[in-house]
PDB file of C-alpha atoms in Angstrom:
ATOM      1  CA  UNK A   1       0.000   0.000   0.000  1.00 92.00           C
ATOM      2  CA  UNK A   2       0.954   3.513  -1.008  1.00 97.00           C
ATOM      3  CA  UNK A   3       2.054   5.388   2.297  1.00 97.00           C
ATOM      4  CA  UNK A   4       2.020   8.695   1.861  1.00 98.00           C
ATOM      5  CA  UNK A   5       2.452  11.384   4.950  1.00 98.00           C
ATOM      6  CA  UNK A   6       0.774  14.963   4.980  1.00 98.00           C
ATOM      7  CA  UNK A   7       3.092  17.805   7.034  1.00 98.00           C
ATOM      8  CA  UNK A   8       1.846  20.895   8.003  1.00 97.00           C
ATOM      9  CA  UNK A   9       3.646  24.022   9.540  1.00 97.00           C
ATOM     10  CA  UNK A  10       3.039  26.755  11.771  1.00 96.00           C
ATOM     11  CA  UNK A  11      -0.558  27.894  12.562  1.00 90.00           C
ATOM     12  CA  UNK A  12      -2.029  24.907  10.667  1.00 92.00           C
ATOM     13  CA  UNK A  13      -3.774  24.042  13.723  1.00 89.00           C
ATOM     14  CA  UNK A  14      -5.918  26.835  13.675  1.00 86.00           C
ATOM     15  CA  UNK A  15      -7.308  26.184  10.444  1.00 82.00           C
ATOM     16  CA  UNK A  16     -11.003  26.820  10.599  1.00 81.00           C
ATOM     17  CA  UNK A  17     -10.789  30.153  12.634  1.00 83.00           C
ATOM     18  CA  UNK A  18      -7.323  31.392  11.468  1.00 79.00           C
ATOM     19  CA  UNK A  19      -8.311  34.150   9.292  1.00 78.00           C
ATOM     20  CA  UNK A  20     -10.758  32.411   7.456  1.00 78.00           C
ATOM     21  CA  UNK A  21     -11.378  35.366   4.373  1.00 77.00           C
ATOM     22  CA  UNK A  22      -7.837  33.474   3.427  1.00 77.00           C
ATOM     23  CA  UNK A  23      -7.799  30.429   4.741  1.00 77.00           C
ATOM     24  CA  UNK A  24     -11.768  29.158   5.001  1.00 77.00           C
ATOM     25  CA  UNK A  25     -13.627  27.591   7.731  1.00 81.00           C
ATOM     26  CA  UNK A  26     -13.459  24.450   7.747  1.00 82.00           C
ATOM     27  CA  UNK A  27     -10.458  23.113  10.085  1.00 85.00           C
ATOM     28  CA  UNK A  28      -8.182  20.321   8.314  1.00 88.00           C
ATOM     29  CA  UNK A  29      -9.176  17.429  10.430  1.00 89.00           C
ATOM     30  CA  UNK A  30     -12.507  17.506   8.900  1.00 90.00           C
ATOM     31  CA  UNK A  31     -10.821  17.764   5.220  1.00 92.00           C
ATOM     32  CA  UNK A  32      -8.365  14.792   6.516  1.00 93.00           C
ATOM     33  CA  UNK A  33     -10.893  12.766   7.112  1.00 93.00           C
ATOM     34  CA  UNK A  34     -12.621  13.180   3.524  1.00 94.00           C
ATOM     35  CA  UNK A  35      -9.555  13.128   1.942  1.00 96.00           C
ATOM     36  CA  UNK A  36      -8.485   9.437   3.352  1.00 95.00           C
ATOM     37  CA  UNK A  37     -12.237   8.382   2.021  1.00 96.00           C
ATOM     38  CA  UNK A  38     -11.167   9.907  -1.572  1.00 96.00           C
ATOM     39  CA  UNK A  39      -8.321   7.689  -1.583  1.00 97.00           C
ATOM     40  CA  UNK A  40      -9.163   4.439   0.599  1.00 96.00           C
ATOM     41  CA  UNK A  41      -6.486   2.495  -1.140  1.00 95.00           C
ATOM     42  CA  UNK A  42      -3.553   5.167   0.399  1.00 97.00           C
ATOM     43  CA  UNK A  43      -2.516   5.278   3.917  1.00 97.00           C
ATOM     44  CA  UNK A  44      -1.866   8.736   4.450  1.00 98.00           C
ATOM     45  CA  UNK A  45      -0.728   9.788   8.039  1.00 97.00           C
ATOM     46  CA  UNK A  46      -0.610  13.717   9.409  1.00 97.00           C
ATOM     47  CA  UNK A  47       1.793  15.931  11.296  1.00 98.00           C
ATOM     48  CA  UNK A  48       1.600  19.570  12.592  1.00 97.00           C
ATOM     49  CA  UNK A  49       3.828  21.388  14.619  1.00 98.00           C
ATOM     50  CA  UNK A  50       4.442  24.852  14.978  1.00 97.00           C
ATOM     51  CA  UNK A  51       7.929  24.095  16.084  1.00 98.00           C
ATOM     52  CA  UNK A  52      10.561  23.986  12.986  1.00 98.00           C
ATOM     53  CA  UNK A  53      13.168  20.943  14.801  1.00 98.00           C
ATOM     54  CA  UNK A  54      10.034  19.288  15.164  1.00 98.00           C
ATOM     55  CA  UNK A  55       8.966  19.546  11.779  1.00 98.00           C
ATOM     56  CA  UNK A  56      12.885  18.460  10.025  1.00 98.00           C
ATOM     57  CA  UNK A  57      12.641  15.372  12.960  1.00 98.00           C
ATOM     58  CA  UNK A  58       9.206  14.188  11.291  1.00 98.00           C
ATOM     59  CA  UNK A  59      10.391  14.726   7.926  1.00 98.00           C
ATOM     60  CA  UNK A  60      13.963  12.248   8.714  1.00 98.00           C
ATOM     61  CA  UNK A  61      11.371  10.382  10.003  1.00 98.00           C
ATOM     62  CA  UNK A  62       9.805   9.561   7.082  1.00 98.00           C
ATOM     63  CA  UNK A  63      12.990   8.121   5.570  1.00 98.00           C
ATOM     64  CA  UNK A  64      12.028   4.146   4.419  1.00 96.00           C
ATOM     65  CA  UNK A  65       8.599   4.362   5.740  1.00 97.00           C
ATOM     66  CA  UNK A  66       6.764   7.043   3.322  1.00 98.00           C
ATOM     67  CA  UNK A  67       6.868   7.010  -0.341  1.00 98.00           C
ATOM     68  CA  UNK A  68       5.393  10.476  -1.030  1.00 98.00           C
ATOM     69  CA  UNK A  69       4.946  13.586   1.055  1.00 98.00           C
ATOM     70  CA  UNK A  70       2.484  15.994   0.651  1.00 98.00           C
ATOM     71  CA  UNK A  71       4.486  19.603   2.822  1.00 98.00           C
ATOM     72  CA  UNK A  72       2.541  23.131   4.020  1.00 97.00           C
ATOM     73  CA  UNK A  73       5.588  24.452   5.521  1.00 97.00           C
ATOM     74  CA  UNK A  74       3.609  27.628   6.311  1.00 95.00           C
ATOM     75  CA  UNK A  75       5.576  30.435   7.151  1.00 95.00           C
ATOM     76  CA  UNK A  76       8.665  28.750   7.030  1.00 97.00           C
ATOM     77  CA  UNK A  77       8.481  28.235   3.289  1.00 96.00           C
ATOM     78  CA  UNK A  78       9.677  31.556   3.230  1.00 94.00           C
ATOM     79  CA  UNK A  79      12.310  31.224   6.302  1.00 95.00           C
ATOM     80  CA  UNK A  80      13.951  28.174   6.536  1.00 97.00           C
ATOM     81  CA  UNK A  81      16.880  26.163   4.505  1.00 98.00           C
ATOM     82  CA  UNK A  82      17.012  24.077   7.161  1.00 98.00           C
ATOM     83  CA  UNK A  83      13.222  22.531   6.260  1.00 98.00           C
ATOM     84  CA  UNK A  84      14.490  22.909   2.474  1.00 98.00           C
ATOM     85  CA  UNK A  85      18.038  20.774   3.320  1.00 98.00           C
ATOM     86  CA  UNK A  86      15.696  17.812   5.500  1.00 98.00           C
ATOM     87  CA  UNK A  87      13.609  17.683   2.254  1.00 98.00           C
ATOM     88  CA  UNK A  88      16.625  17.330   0.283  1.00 98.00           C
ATOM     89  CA  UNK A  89      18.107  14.890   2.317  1.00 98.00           C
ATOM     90  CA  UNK A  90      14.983  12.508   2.607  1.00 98.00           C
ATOM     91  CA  UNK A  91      15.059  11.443  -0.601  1.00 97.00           C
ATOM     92  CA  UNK A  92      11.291  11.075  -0.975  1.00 98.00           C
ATOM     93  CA  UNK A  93       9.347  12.475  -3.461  1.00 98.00           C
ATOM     94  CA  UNK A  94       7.710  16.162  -2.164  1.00 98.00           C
ATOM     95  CA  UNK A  95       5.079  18.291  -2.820  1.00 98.00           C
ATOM     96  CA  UNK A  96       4.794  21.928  -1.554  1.00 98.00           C
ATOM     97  CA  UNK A  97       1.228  22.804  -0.968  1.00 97.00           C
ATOM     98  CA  UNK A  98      -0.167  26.058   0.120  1.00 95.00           C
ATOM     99  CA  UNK A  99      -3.712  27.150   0.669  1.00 93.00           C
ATOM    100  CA  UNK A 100      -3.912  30.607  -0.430  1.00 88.00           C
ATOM    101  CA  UNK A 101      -2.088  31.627  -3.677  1.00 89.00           C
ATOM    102  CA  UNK A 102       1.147  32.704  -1.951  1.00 85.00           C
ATOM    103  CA  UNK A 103       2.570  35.043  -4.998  1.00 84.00           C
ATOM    104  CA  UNK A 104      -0.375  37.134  -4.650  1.00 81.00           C
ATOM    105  CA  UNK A 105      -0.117  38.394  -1.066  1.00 82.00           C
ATOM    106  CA  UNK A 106       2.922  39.889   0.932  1.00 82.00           C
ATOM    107  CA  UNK A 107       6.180  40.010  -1.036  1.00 86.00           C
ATOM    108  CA  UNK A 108       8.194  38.081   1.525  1.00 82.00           C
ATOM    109  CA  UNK A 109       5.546  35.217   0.567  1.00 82.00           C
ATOM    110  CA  UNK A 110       6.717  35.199  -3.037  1.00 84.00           C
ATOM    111  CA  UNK A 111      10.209  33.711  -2.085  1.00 90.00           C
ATOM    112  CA  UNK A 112      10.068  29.688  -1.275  1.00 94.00           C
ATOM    113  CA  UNK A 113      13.165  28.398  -0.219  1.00 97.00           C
ATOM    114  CA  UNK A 114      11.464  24.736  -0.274  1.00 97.00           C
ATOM    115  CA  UNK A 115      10.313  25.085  -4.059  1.00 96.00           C
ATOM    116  CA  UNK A 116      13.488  24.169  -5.741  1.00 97.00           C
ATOM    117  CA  UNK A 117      13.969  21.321  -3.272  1.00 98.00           C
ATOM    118  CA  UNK A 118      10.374  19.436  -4.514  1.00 98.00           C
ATOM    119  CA  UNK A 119       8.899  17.709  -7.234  1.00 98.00           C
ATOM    120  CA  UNK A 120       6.250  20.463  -7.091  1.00 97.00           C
ATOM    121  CA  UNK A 121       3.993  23.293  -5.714  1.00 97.00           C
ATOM    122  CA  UNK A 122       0.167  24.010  -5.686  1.00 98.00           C
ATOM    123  CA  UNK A 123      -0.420  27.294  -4.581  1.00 96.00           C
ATOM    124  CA  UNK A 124      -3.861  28.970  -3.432  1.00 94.00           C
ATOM    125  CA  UNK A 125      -6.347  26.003  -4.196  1.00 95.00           C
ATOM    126  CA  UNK A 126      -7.218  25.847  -1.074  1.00 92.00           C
ATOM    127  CA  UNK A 127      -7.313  23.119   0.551  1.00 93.00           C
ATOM    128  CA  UNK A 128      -8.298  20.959  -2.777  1.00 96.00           C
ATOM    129  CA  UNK A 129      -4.649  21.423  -2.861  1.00 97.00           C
ATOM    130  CA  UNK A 130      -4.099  18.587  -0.649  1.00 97.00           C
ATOM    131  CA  UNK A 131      -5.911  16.275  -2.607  1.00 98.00           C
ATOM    132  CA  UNK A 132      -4.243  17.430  -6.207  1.00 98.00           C
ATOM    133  CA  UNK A 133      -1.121  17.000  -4.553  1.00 98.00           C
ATOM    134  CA  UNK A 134      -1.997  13.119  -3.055  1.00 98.00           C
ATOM    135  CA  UNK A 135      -3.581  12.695  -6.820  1.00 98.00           C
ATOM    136  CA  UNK A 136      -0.128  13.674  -8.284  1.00 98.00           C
ATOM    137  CA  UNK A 137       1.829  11.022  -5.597  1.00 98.00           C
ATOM    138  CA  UNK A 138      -0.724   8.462  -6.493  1.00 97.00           C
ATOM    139  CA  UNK A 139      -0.229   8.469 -10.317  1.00 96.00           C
ATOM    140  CA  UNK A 140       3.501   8.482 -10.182  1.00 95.00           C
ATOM    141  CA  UNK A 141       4.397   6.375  -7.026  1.00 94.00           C
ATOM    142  CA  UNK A 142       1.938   3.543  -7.341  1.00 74.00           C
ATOM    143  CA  UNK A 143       3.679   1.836  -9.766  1.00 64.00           C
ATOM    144  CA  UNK A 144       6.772   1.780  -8.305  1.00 63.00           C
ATOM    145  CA  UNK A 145       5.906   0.837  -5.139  1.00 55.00           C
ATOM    146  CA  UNK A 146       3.378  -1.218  -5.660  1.00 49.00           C
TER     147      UNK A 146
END
């Protein structure tokens, strides 16, 4: 079976009430648990931390147990090479996801030191971004791991 591990950054928790003009209202453990339904034949396991260690631990974690990740670094898109060298260093297949269309707010958003590191972004689909992005690991994983 296709393991595949969703990673969220800093404030993902507070999807649902976190400024929901940009980010909606619904909170991502009710969109979790519709997306493992869309794709019962995936195991697909979360993680969110605000905390950026935390976040490069979970991703070496990952290392010969996921095949895919799907990665909403949040802010730290824009911050941190360290997140960008874990990804790097995994060796798994990632895809940068973020729920509002980052290059059309602030201009520190526009700059994603993660980008260059994955196989590729969605930007401002909200959060049908997650599911594109699982859809994408799906078609081009599944046959080599299956």
């Amino acid at each position: 079976m296709l393991q595949l591990a969703i990673v969220n950054g800093p404030n993902l928790n507070l999807l649902g009430t976190r400024e929901p003009h940009i980010y909606g209202n619904q909170t991502f453990g009710d969109y979790f648990g519709r997306l493992r339904k869309r794709f019962p034949l995936v195991e697909i396991q979360c993680y969110q931390s605000n905390v950026e260690g935390e976040l490069i631990n979970y991703l070496h974690s990952c290392m010969g147990k996921m095949h895919g990740i799907v990665l909403n670094a949040g802010a730290y898109t824009h911050t941190s090479i360290a997140i960008a060298d874990a990804v790097s260093a995994v060796g798994i297949p990632v895809v940068e996801v973020h729920i509002s269309n980052v290059l059309a707010r602030e201009d520190y958003r526009k700059t994603s030191f993660i980008a260059s590191k994955c196989v590729g972004s969605i930007s401002g689909l909200g959060m049908d971004g997650y599911a594109l992005a699982v859809q994408y690991l799906v078609d081009n994983l599944s046959s080599k791991t299956l």
